[in-house]
mmCIF file of C-alpha atoms in Angstrom:
data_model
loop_
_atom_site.group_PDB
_atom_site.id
_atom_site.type_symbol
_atom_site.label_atom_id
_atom_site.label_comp_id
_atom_site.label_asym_id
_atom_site.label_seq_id
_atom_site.Cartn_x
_atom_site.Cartn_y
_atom_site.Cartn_z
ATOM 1 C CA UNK A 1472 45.579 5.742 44.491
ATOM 2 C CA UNK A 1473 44.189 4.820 41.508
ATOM 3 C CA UNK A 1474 42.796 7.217 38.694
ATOM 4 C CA UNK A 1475 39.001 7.825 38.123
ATOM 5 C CA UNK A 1476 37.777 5.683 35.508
ATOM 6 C CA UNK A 1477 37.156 8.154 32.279
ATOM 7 C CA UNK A 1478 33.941 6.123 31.700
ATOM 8 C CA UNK A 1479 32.596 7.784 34.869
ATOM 9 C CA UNK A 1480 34.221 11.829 34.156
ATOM 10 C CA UNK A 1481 33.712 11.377 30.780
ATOM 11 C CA UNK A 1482 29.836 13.988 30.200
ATOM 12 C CA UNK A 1483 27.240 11.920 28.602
ATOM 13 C CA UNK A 1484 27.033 11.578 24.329
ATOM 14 C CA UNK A 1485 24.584 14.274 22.993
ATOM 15 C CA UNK A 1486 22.448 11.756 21.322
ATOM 16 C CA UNK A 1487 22.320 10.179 24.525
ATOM 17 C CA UNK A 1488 21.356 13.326 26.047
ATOM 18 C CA UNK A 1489 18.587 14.050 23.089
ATOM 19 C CA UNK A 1490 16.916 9.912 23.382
ATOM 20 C CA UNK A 1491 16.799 10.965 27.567
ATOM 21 C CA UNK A 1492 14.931 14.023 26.912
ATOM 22 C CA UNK A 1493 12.880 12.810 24.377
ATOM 23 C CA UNK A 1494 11.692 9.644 26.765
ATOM 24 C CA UNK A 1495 10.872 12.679 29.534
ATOM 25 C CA UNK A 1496 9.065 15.250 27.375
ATOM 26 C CA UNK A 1497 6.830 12.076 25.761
ATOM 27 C CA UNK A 1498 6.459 10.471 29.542
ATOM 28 C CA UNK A 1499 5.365 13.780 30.532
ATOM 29 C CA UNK A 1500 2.826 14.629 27.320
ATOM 30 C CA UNK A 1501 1.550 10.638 27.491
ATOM 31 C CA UNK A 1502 -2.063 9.683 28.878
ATOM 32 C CA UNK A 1503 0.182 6.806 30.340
ATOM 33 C CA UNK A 1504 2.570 4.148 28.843
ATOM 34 C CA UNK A 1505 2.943 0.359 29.299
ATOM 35 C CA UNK A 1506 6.017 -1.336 29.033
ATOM 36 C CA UNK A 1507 6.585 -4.620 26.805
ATOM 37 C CA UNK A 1508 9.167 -6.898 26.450
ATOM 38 C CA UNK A 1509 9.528 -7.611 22.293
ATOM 39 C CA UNK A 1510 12.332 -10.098 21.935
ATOM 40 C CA UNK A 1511 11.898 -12.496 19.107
ATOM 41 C CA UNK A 1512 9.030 -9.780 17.356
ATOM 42 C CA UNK A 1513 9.962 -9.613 13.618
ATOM 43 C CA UNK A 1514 9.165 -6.469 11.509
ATOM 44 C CA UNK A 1515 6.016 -7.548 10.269
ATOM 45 C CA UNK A 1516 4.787 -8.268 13.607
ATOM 46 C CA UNK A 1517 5.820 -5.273 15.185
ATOM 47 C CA UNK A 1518 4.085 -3.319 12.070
ATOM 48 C CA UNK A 1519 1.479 -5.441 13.080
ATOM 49 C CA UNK A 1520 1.224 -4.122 16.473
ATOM 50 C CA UNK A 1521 1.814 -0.579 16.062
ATOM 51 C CA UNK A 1522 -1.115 -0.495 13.611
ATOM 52 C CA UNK A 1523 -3.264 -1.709 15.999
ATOM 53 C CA UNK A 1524 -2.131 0.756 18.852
ATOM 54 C CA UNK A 1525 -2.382 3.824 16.135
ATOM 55 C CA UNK A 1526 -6.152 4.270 16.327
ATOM 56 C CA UNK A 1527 -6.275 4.920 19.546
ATOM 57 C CA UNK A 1528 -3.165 6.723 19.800
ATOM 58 C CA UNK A 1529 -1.037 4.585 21.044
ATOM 59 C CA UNK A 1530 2.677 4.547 19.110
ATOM 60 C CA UNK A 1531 4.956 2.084 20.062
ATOM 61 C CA UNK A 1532 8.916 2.443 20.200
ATOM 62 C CA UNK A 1533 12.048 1.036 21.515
ATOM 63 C CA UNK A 1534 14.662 2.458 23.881
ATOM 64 C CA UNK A 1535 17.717 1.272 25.904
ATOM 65 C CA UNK A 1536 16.796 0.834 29.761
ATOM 66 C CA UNK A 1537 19.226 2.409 30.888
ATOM 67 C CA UNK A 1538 17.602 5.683 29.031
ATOM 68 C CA UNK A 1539 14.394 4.630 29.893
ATOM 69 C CA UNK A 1540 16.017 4.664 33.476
ATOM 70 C CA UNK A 1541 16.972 8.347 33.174
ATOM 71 C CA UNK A 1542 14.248 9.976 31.805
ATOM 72 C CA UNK A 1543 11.961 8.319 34.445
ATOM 73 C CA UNK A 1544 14.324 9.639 37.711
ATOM 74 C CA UNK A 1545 13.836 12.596 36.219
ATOM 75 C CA UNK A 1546 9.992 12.490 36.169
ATOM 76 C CA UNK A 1547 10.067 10.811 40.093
ATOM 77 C CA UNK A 1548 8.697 7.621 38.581
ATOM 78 C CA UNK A 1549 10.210 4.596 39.922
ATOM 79 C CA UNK A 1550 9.849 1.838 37.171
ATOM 80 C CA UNK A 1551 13.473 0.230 37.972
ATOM 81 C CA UNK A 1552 11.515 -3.223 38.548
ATOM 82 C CA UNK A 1553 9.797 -2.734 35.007
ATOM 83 C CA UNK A 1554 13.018 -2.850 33.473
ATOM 84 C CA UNK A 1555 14.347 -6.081 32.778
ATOM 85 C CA UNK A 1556 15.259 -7.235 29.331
ATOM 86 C CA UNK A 1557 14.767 -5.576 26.250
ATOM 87 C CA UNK A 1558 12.358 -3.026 26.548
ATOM 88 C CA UNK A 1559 9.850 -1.200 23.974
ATOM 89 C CA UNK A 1560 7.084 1.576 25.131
ATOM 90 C CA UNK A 1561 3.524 2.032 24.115
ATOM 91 C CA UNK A 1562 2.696 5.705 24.693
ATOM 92 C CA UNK A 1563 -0.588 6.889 24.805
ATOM 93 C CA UNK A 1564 -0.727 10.465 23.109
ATOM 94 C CA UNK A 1565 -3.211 12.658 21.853
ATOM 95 C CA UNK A 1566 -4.629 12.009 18.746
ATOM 96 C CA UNK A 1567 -4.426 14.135 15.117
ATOM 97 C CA UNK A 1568 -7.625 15.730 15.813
ATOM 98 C CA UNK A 1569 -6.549 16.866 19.677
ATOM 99 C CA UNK A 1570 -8.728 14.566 21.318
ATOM 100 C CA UNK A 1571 -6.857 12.591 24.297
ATOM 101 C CA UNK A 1572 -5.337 9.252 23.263
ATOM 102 C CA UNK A 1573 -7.377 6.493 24.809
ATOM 103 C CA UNK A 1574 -5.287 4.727 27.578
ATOM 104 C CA UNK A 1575 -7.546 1.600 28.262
ATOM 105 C CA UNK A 1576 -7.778 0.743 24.829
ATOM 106 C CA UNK A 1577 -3.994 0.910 24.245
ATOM 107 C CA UNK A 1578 -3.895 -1.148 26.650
ATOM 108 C CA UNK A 1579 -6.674 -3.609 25.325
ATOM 109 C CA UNK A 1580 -4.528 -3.838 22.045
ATOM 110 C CA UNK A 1581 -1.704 -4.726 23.617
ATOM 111 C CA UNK A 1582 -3.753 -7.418 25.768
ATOM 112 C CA UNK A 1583 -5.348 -8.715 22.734
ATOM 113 C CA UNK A 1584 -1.755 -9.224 20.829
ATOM 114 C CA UNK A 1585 -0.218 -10.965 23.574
ATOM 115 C CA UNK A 1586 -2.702 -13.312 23.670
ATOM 116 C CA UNK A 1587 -2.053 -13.907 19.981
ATOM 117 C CA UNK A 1588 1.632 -13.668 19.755
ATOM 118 C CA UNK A 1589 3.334 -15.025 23.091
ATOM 119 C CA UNK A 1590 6.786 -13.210 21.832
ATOM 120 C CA UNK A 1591 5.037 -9.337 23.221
ATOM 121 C CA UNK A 1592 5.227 -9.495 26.931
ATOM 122 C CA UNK A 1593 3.767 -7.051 29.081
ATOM 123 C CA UNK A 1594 5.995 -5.606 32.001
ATOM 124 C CA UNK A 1595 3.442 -3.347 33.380
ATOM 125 C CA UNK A 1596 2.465 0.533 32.961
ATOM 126 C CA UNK A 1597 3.260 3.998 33.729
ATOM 127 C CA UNK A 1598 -0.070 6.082 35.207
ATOM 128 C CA UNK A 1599 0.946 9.791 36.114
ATOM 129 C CA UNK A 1600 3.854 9.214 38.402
ATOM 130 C CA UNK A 1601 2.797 5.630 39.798
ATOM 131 C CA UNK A 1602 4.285 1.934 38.048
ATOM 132 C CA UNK A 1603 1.562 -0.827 37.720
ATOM 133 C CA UNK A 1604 2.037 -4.174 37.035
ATOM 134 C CA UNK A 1605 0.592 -6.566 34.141
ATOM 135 C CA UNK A 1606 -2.378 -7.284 36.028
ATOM 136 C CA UNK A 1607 -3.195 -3.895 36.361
ATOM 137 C CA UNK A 1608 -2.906 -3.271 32.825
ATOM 138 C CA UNK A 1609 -5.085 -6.220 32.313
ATOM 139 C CA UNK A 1610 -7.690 -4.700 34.664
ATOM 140 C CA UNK A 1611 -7.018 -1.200 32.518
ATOM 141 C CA UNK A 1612 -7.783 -2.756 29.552
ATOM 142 C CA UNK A 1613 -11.466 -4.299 30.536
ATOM 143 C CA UNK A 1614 -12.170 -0.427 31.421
ATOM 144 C CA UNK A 1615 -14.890 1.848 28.885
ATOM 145 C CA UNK A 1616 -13.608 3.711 26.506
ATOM 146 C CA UNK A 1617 -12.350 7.327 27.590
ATOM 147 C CA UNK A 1618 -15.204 8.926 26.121
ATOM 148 C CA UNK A 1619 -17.919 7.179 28.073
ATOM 149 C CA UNK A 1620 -15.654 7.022 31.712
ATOM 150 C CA UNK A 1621 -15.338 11.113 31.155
ATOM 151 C CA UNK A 1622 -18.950 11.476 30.262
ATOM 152 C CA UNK A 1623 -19.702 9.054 33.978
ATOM 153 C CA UNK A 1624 -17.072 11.247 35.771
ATOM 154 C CA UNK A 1625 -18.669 14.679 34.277
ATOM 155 C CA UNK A 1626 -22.291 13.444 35.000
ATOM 156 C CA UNK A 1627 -21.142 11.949 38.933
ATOM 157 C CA UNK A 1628 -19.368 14.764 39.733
ATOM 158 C CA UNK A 1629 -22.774 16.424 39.225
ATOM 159 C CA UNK A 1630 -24.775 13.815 41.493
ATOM 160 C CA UNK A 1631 -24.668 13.160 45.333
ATOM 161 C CA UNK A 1632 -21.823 11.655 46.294
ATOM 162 C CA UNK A 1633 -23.529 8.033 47.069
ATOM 163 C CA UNK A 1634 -24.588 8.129 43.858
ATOM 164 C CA UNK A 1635 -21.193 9.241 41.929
ATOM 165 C CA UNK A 1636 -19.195 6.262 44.207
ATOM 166 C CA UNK A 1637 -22.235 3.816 42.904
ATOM 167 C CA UNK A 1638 -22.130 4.992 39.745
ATOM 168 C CA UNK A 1639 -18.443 3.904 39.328
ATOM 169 C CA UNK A 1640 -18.608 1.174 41.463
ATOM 170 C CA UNK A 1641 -15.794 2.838 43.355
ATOM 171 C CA UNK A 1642 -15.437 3.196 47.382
ATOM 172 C CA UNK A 1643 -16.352 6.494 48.236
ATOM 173 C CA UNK A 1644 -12.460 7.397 49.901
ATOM 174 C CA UNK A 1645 -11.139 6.645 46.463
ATOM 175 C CA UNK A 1646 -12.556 9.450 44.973
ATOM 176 C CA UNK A 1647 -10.841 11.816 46.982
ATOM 177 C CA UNK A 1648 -8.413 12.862 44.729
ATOM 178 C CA UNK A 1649 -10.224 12.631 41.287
ATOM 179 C CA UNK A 1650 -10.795 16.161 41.086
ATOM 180 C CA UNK A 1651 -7.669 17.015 41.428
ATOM 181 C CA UNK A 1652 -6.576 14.785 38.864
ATOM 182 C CA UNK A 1653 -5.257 15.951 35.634
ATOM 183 C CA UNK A 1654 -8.278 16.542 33.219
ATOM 184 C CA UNK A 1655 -5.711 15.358 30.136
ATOM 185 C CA UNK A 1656 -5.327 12.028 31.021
ATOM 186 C CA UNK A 1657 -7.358 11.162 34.655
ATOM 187 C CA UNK A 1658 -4.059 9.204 35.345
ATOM 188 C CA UNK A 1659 -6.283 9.362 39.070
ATOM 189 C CA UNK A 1660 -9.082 7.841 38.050
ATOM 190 C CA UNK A 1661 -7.924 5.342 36.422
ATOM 191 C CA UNK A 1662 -5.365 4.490 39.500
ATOM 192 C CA UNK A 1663 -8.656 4.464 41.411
ATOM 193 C CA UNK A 1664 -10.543 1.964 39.408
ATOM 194 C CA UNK A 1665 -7.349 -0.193 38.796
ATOM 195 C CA UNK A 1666 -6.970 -0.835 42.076
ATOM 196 C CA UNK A 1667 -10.798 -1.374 42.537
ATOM 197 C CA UNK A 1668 -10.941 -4.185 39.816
ATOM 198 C CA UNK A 1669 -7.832 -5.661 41.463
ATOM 199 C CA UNK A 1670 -9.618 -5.804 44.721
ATOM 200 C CA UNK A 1671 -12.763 -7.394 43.406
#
């Protein structure tokens, strides 16, 4: 019988350890995340990029997938099919002031460079606990801007019903779990209108 590989008994590096938990505690703090491919991006043009995400705040860094991997298992996210070749993250997280980070136009950043510099390629995205692919975060990033979707939720979740599913242009079913969704980042909501662009 042969001996156990040591690869396998030997207990993960602790900066291993530290990059895994760092992934999970940002995953978990993150209005959402969408994953790029950057191969061929040179420093300028990932400067570039960044600065674009900042205002908004997105920040943009790279991990190993098989880190990336890790963290998300931990979180229940299944992204396995988002990683394929090099990958680096756009998080969206809070702003200096406090205010939420603004997740669709992260995502219309990232849109907008890709169309100017073939080299970023979008994978897809991270909402709450659910993966969406590049179309989605196409559809994300032709959303309003957080402020104005909060003030519609705030003012339909004051209205009839008829009206609030009108005023969103969302199928009334699809709300049924928006007000349970987390007020941070309304990872629901913006599921819920995904998935309504998609089907339009």
């Amino acid at each position: 019988m042969s001996e156990p590989s040591s690869e396998h008994s030997r207990p993960p590096r602790p900066e291993k350890v530290a990059v895994v938990a760092e992934i999970r505690e940002r995953l978990s703090a993150a209005q959402g995340a969408v994953l790029t491919e950057y191969r061929g991006l040179d420093t300028t043009a990932m400067a570039q990029l960044r600065h674009s995400l900042a205002p908004f705040g997105g920040s943009y860094k790279v991990y190993k997938n098989t880190l990336i991997r890790l963290a998300a298992r931990e979180l229940g996210i299944d992204c396995e099919h988002l990683l394929v070749g090099p990958t680096a993250v756009a998080f969206v997280e809070p702003l200096a002031d406090g205010r939420p980070g603004d997740t669709a136009a992260v995502a219309k950043a990232l849109v907008d460079f890709q169309r100017t510099d073939k080299r970023l390629v979008i994978k897809g995205g991270l909402l709450g606990t659910d993966s969406v692919g590049p179309e989605a975060v196409e559809h994300l990033s032709k959303l309003p801007p957080a402020e104005q979707l909060q003030a519609q939720l705030a003012g339909a979740l004051a209205s009839p019903m008829r009206k609030m599913a009108g005023l969103l242009g969302a199928p009334l079913q699809e709300f049924a779990g928006l007000a349970a969704a987390p007020a941070r980042n309304f990872a629901g909501l913006l599921r819920a209108l995904i998935d309504e662009r998609s089907a339009g």
